[in-house]
mmCIF file of C-alpha atoms and ligand atoms in Angstrom:
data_model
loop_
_atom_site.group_PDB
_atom_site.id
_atom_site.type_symbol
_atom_site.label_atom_id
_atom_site.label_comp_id
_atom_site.label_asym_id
_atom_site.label_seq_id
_atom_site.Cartn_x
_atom_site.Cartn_y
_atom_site.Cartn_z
ATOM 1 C CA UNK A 1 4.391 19.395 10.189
ATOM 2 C CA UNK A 2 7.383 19.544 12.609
ATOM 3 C CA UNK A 3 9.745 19.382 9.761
ATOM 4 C CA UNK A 4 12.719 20.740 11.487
ATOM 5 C CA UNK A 5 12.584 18.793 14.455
ATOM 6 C CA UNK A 6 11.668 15.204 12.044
ATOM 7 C CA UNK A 7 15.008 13.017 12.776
ATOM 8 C CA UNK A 8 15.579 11.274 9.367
ATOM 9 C CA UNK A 9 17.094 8.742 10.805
ATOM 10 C CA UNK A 10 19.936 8.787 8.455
ATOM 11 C CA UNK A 11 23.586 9.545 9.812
ATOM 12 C CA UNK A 12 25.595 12.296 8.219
ATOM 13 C CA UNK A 13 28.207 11.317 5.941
ATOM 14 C CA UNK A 14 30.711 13.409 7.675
ATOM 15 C CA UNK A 15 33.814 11.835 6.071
ATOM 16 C CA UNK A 16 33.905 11.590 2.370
ATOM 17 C CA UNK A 17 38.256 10.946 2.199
ATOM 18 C CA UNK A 18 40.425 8.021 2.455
ATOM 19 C CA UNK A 19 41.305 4.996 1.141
ATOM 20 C CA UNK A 20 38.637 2.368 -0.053
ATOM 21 C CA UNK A 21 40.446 -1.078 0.436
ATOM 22 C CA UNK A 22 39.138 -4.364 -0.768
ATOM 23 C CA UNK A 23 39.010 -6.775 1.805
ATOM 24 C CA UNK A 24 36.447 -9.830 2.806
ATOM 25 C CA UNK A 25 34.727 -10.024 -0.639
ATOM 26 C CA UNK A 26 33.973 -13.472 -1.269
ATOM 27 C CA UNK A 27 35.060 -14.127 -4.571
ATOM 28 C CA UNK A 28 32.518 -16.899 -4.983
ATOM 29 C CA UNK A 29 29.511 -16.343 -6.733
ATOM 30 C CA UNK A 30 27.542 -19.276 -7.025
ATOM 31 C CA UNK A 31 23.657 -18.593 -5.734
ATOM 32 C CA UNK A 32 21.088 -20.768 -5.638
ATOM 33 C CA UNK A 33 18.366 -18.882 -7.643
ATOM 34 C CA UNK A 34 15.533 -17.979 -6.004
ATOM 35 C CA UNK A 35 11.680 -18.508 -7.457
ATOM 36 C CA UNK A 36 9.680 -14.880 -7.819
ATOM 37 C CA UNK A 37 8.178 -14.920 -5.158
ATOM 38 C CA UNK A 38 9.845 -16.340 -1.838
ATOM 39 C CA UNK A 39 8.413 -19.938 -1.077
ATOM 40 C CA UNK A 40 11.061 -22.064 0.197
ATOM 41 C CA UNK A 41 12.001 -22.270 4.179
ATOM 42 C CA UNK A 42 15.608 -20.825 3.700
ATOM 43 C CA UNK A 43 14.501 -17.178 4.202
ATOM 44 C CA UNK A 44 14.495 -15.935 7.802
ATOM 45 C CA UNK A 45 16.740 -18.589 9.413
ATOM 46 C CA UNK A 46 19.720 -17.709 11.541
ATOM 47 C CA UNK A 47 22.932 -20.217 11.977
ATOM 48 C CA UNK A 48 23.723 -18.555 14.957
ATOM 49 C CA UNK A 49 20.884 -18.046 17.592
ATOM 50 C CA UNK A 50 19.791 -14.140 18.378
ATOM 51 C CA UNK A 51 20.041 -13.152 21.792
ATOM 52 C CA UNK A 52 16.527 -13.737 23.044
ATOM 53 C CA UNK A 53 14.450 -10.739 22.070
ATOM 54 C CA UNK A 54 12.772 -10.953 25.841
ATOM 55 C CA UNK A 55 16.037 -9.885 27.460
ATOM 56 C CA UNK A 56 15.682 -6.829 29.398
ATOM 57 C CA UNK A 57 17.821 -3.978 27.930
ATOM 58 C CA UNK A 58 20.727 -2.785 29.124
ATOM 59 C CA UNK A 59 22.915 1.853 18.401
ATOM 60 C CA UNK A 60 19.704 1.422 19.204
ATOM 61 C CA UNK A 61 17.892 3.158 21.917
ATOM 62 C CA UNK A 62 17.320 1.131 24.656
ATOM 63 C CA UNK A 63 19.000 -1.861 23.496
ATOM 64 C CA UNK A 64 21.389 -4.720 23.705
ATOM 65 C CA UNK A 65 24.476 -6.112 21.265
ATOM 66 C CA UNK A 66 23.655 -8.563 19.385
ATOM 67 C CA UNK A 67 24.859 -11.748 19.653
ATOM 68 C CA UNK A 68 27.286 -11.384 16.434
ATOM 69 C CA UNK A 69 25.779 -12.502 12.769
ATOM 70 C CA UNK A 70 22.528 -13.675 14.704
ATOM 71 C CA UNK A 71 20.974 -11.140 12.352
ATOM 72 C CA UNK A 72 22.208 -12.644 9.060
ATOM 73 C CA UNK A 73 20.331 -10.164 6.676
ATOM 74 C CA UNK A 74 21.117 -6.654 8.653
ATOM 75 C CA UNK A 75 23.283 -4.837 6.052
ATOM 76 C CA UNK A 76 25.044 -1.648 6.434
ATOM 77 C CA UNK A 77 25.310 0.765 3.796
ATOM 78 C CA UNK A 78 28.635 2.454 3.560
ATOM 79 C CA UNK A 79 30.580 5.366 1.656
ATOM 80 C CA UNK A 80 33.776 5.165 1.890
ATOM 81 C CA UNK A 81 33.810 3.077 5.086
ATOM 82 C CA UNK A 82 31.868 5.711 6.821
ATOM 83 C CA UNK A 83 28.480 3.926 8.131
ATOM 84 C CA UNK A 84 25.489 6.392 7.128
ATOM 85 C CA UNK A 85 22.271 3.867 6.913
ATOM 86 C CA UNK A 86 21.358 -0.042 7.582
ATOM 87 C CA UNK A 87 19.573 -2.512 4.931
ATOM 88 C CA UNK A 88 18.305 -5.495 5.058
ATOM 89 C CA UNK A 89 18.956 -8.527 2.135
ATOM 90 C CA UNK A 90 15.783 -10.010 0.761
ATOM 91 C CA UNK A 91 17.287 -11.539 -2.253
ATOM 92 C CA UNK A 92 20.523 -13.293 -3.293
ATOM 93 C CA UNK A 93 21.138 -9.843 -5.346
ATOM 94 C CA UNK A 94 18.997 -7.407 -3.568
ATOM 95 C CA UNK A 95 18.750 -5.349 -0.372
ATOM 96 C CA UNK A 96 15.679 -3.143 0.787
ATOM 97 C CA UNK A 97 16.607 0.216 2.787
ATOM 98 C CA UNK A 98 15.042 3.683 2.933
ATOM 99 C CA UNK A 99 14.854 6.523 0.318
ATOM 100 C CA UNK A 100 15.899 8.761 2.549
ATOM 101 C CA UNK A 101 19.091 7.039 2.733
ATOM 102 C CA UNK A 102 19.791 7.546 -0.933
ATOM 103 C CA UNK A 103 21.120 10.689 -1.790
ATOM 104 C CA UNK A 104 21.509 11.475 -6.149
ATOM 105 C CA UNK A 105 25.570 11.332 -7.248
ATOM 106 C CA UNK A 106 26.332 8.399 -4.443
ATOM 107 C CA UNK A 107 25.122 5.707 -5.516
ATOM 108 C CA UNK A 108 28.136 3.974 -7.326
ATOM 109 C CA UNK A 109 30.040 4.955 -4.029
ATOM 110 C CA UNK A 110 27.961 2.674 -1.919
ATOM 111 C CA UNK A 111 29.169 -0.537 -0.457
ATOM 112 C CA UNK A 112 26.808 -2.748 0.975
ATOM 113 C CA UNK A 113 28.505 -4.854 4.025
ATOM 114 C CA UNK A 114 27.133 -8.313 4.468
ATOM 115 C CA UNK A 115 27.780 -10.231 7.282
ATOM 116 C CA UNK A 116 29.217 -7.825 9.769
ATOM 117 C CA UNK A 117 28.965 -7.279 13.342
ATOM 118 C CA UNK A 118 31.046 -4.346 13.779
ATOM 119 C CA UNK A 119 30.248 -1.074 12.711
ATOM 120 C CA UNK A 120 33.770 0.195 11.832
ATOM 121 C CA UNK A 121 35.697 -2.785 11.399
ATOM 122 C CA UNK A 122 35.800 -5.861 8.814
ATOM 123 C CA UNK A 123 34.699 -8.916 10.116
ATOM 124 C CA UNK A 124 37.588 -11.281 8.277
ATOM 125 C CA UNK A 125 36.213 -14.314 6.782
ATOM 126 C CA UNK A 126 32.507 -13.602 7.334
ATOM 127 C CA UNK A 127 32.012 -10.253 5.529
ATOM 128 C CA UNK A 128 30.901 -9.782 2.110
ATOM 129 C CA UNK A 129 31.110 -6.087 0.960
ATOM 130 C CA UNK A 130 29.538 -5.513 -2.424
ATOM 131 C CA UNK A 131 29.279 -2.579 -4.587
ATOM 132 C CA UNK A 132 25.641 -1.375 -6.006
ATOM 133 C CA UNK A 133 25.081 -2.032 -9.378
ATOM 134 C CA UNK A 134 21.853 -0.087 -9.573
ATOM 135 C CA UNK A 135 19.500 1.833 -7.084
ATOM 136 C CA UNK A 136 15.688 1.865 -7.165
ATOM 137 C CA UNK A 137 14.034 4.434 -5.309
ATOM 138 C CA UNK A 138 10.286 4.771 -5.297
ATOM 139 C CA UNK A 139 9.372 7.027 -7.877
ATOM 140 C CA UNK A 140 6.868 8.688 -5.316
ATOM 141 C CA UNK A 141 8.837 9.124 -2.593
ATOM 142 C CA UNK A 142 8.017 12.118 -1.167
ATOM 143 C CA UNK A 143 11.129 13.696 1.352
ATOM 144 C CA UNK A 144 8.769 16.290 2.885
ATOM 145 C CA UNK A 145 6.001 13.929 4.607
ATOM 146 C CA UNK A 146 8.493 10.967 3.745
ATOM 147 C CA UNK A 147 6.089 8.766 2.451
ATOM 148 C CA UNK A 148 6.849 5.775 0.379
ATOM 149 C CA UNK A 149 10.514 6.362 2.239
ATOM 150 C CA UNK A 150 11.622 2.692 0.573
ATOM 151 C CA UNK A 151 14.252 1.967 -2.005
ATOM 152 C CA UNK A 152 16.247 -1.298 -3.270
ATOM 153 C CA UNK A 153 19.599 -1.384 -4.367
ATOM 154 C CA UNK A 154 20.813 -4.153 -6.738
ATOM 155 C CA UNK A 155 24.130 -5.455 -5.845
ATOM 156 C CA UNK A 156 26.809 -5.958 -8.603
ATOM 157 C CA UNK A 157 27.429 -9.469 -7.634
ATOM 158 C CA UNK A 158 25.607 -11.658 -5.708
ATOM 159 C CA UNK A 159 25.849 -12.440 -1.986
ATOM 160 C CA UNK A 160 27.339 -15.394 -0.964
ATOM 161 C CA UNK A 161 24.482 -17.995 1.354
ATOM 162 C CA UNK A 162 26.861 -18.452 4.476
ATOM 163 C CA UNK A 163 26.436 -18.695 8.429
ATOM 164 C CA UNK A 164 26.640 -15.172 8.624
ATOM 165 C CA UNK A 165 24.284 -14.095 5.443
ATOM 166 C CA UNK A 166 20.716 -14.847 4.962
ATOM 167 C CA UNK A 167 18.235 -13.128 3.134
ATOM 168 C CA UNK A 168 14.942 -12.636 5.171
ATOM 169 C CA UNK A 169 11.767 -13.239 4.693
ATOM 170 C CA UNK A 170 9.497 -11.091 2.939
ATOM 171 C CA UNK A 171 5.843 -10.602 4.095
ATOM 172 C CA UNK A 172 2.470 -11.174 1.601
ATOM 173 C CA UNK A 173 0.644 -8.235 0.706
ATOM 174 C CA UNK A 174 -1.975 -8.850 3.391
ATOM 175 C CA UNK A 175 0.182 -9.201 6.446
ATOM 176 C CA UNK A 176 -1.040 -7.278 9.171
ATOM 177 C CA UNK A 177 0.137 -7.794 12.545
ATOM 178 C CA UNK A 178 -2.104 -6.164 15.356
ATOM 179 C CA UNK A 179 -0.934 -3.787 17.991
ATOM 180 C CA UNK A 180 1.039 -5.067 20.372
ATOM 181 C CA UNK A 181 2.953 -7.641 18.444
ATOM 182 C CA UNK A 182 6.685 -7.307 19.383
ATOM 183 C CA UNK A 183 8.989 -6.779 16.411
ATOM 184 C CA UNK A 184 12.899 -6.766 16.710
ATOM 185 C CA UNK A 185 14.569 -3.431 15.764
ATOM 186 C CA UNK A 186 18.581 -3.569 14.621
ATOM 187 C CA UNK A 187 20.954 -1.287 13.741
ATOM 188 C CA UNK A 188 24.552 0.743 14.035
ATOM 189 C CA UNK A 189 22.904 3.630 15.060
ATOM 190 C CA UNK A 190 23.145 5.960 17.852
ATOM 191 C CA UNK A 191 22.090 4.894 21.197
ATOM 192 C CA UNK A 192 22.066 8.269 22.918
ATOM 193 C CA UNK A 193 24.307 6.399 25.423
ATOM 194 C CA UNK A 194 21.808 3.556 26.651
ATOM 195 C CA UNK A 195 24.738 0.468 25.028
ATOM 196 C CA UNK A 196 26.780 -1.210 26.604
ATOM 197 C CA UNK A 197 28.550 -1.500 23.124
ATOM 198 C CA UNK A 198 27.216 0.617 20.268
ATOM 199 C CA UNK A 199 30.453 0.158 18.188
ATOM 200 C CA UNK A 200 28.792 -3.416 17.112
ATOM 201 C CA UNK A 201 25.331 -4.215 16.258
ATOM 202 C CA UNK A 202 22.191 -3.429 18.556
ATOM 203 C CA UNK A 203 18.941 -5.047 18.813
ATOM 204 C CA UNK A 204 15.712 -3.709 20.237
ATOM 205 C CA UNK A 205 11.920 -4.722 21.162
ATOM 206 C CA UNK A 206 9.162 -2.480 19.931
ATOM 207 C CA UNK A 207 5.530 -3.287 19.977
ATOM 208 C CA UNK A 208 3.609 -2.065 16.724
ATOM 209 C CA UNK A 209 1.014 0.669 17.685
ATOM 210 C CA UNK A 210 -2.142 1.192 16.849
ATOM 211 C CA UNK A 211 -2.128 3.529 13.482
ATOM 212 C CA UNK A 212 -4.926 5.714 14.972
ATOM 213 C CA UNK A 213 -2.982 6.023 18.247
ATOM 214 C CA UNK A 214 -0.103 7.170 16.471
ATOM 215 C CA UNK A 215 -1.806 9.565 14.372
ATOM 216 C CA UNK A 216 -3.641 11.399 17.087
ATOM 217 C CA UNK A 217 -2.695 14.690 18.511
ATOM 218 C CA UNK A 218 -1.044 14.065 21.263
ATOM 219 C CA UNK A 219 1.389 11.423 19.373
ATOM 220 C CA UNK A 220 2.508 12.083 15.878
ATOM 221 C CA UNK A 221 -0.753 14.379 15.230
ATOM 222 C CA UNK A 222 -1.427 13.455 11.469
ATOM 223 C CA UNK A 223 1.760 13.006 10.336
ATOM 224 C CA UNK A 224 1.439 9.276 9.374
ATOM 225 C CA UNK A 225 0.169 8.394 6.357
ATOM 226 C CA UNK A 226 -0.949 4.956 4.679
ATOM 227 C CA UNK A 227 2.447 2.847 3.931
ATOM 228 C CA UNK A 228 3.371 3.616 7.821
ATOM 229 C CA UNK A 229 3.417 2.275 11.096
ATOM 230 C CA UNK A 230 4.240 3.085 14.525
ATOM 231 C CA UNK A 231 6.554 1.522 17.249
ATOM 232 C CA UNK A 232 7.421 1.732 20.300
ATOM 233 C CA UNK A 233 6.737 2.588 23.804
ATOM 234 C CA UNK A 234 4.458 5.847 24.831
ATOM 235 C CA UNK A 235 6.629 6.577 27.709
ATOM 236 C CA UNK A 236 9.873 5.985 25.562
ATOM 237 C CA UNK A 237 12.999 4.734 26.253
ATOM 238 C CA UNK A 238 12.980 2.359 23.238
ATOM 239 C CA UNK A 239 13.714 2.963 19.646
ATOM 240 C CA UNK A 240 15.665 3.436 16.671
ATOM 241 C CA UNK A 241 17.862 6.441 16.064
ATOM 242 C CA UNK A 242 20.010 8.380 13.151
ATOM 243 C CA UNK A 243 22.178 5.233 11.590
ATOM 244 C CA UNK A 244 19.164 3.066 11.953
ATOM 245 C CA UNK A 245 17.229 4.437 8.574
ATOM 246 C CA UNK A 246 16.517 1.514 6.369
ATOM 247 C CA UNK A 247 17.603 -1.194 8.950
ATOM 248 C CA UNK A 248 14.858 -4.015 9.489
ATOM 249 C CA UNK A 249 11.874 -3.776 11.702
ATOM 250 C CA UNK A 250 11.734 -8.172 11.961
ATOM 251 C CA UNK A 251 8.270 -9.991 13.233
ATOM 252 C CA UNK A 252 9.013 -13.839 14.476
ATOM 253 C CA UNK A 253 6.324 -15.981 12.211
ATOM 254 C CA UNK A 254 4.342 -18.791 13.624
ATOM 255 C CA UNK A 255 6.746 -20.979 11.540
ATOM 256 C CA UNK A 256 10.175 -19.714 12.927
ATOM 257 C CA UNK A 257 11.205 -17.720 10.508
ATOM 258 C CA UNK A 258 11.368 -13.461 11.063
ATOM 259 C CA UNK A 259 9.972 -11.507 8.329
ATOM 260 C CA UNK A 260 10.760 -8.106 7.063
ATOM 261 C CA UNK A 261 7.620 -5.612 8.071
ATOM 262 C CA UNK A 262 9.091 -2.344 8.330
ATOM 263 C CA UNK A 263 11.910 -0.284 7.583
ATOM 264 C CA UNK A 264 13.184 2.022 9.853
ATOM 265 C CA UNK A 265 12.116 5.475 8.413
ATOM 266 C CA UNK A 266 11.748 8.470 10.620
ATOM 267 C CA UNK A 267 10.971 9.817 14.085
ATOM 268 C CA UNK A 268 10.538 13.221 16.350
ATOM 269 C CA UNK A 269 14.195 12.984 18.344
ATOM 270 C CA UNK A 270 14.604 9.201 19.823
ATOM 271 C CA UNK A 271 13.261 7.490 22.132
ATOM 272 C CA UNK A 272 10.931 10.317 23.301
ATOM 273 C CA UNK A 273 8.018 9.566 25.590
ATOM 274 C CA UNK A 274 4.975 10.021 22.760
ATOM 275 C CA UNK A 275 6.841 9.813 20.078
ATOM 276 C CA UNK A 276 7.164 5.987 18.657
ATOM 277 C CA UNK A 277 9.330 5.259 15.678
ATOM 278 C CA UNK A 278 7.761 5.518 12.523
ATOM 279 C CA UNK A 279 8.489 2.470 10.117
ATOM 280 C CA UNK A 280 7.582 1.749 6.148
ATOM 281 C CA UNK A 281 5.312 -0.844 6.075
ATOM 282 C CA UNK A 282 6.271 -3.847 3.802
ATOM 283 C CA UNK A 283 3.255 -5.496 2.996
ATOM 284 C CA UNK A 284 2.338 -1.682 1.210
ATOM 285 C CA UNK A 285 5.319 -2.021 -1.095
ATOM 286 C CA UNK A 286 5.241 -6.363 -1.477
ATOM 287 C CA UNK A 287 4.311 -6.009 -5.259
ATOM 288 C CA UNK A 288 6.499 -3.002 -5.653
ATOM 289 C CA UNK A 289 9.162 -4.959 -4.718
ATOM 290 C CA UNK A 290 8.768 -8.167 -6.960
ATOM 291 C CA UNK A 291 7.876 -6.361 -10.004
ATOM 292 C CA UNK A 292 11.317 -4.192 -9.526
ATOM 293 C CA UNK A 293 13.360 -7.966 -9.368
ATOM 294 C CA UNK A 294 11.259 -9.200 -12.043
ATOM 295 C CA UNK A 295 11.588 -6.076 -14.568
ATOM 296 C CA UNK A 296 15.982 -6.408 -13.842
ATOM 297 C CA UNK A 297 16.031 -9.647 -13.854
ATOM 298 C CA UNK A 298 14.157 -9.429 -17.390
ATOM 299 C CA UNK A 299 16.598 -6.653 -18.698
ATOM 300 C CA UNK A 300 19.256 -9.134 -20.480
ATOM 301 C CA UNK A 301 16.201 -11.505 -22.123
ATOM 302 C CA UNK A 302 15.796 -9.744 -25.536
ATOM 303 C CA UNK A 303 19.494 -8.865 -25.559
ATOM 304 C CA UNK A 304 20.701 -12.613 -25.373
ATOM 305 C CA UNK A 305 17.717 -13.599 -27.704
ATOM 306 C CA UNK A 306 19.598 -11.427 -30.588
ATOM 307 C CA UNK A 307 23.061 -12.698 -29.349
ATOM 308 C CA UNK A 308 21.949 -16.030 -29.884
ATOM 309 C CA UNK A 309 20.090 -14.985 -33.115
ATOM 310 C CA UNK A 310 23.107 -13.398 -34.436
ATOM 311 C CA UNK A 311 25.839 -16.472 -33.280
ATOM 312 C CA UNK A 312 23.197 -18.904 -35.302
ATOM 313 C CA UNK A 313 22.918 -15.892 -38.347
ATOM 314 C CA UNK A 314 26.801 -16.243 -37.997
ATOM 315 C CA UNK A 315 27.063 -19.954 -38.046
ATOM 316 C CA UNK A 316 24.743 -20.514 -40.753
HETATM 317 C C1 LIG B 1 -0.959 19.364 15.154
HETATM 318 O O1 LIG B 1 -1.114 19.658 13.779
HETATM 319 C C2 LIG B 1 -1.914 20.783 13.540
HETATM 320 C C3 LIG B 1 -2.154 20.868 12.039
HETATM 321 O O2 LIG B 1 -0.950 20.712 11.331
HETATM 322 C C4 LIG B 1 -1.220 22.024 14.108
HETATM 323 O O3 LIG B 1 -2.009 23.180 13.890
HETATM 324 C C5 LIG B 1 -1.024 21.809 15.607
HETATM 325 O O4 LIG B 1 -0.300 22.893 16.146
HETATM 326 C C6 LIG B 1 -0.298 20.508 15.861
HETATM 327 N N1 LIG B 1 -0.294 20.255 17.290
HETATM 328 C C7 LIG B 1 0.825 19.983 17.964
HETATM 329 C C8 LIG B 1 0.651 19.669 19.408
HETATM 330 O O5 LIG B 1 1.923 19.965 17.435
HETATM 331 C C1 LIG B 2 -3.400 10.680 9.968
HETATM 332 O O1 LIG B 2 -4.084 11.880 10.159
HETATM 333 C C2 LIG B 2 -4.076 12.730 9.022
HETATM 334 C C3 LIG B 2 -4.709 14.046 9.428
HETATM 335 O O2 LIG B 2 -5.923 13.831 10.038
HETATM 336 C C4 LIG B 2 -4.831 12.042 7.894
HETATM 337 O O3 LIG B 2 -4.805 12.859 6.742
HETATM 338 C C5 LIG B 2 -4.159 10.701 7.595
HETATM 339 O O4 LIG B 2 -4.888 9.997 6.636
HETATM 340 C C6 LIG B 2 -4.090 9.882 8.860
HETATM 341 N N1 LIG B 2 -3.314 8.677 8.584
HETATM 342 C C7 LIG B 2 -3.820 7.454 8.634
HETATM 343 C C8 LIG B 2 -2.899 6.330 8.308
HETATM 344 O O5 LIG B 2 -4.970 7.212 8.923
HETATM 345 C C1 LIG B 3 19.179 11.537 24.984
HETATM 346 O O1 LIG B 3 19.094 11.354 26.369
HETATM 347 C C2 LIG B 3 18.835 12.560 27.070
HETATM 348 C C3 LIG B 3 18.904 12.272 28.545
HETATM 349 O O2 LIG B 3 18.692 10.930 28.829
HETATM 350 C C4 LIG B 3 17.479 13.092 26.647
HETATM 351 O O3 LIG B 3 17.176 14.294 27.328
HETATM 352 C C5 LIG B 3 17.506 13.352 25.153
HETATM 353 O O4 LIG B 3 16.241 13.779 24.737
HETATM 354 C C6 LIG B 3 17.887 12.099 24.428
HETATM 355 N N1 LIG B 3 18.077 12.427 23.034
HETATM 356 C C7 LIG B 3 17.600 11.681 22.067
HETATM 357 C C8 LIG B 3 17.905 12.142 20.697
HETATM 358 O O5 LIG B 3 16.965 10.703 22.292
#
């Protein structure tokens, strides 16, 4: 495999100094609990309406600004107010990215940014930036063939439900959507110079391609494995670039809602004719994913059980 010339599609935390203000946190904390597993309508929605996928393009290869917060569940990861990778929030106190975009030693230094628009500046008032209270990355994750490139990162308060934060909808196991289906790509990343504005959020259309397409020799030549897909264009032009690494790859559902089906993971270069973006499949990971909410959110049960069996031992 092409190792050297794979483009994680992580950007390079070149600045590690400076100061770490604390600005737009929401101090409130009060979050309607979700069920398990996802089953009410709120997932998915936007406040404020995205630009219309069809519009013909203009960081993000390829694409167009978004309109601002129309993508209420497109995080960015952060160290030190440097952008390095994108996220996406599928759970009051969770948000999905890439395991190539977490590095050992770091974690506590990442701040997830809810809410935002711009890349380097604070959106007042509609920001939420959150620390990480713990990371989950999937124990076979494997950073030479970059399978299984999916992690989750629990965040040390829980995000505030606004007009500019949403958590998105999460796919079933058994969600397939057939080649050709358009998905919406969105990130900070780099746009090799095809934005009008790639200091602020970009969107992109990508159709999924066919897995055996992808796979043959003249594309990515056997380089994708189960827990994949492809998108994108064969003659190019379109895709997601270093910054973009564990932003959402979003499907529109027959009931108006978009859905989380990939994560950006990995490409050869950007945007090069036979040479889609390569995305983590969801649906692979689905039960992954719930059983890692379930076994935190279990975590405290035995430890209040003896609380409370030790304040009635006390009382009694
Ligand atoms: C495709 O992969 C095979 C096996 O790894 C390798 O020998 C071949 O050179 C590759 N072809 C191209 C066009 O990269
Ligand atoms: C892609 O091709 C390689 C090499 O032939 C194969 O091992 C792998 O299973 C294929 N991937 C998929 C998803 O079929
Ligand atoms: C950037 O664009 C140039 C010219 O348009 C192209 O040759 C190059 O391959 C592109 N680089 C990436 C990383 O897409």
């Amino acid at each position: 495999m092409l190792i050297n010339d794979v483009t994680v599609l992580v950007a390079v935390v070149t600045s590690m100094l400076g100061e770490s203000p604390l600005y737009g946190v929401n101090p409130c904390c009060v979050v309607r609990l979700l069920p398990s597993r996802q089953t009410t309508a709120s997932c998915g929605i936007q406040a404020i309406t995205p630009r219309a996928p069809a519009d013909p393009s203009t960081a993000i290869v390829g694409g167009v600004p978004a309109n601002p917060h129309s993508w209420p569940w497109a995080a960015q990861l952060k160290i030190q107010d440097y952008h390095f990778c994108g996220a996406t929030l599928i759970h009051p106190e969770w948000v999905l990215t890439a395991a190539h975009c977490i590095s050992e030693g770091y974690s506590s230094e990442i701040q997830v940014h809810l809410g935002s628009h711009w890349m380097n500046e604070i959106d007042f008032g509609k920001e939420q930036q959150i620390g990480v209270g713990s990371v989950v990355q999937h124990e076979f994750y494997d950073s030479t063939t970059l399978e299984n490139d999916i992690a989750m990162l629990k965040l040390a308060e829980p995000a505030t439900s606004t007009d500019y934060v949403n958590i998105a909808c999460l796919p079933d196991s058994t969600t397939y959507y057939n080649p050709g289906t358009e998905g919406v790509v969105v990130g900070w990343g780099e746009d090799n110079g095809t934005s009008v504005d790639n200091t602020v959020l970009n969107q992109v259309v990508v159709p999924v391609i066919d897995v055996d397409i992808c796979n043959n020799t003249q594309t990515m030549n056997g380089t994708i494995e189960d827990g994949m897909f492809c998108a994108g264009y064969a003659e190019g032009g379109k895709d997601s670039c270093q910054g973009d690494s564990g932003g959402p790859y979003q499907v529109l559902r027959g009931d108006g809602a978009w859905e989380l089906y990939g994560v950006v993971s990995w490409g050869f270069g950007c945007a090069e004719p036979n040479s889609p973006g390569v995305y983590t499949h969801v649906p692979t990971y689905i039960d992954w994913i719930y059983e890692n909410i379930a076994a935190s959110s279990n975590v405290n049960v035995p430890s209040l059980l003896m609380l409370s069996v030790m304040i009635v031992w006390q009382f009694w």
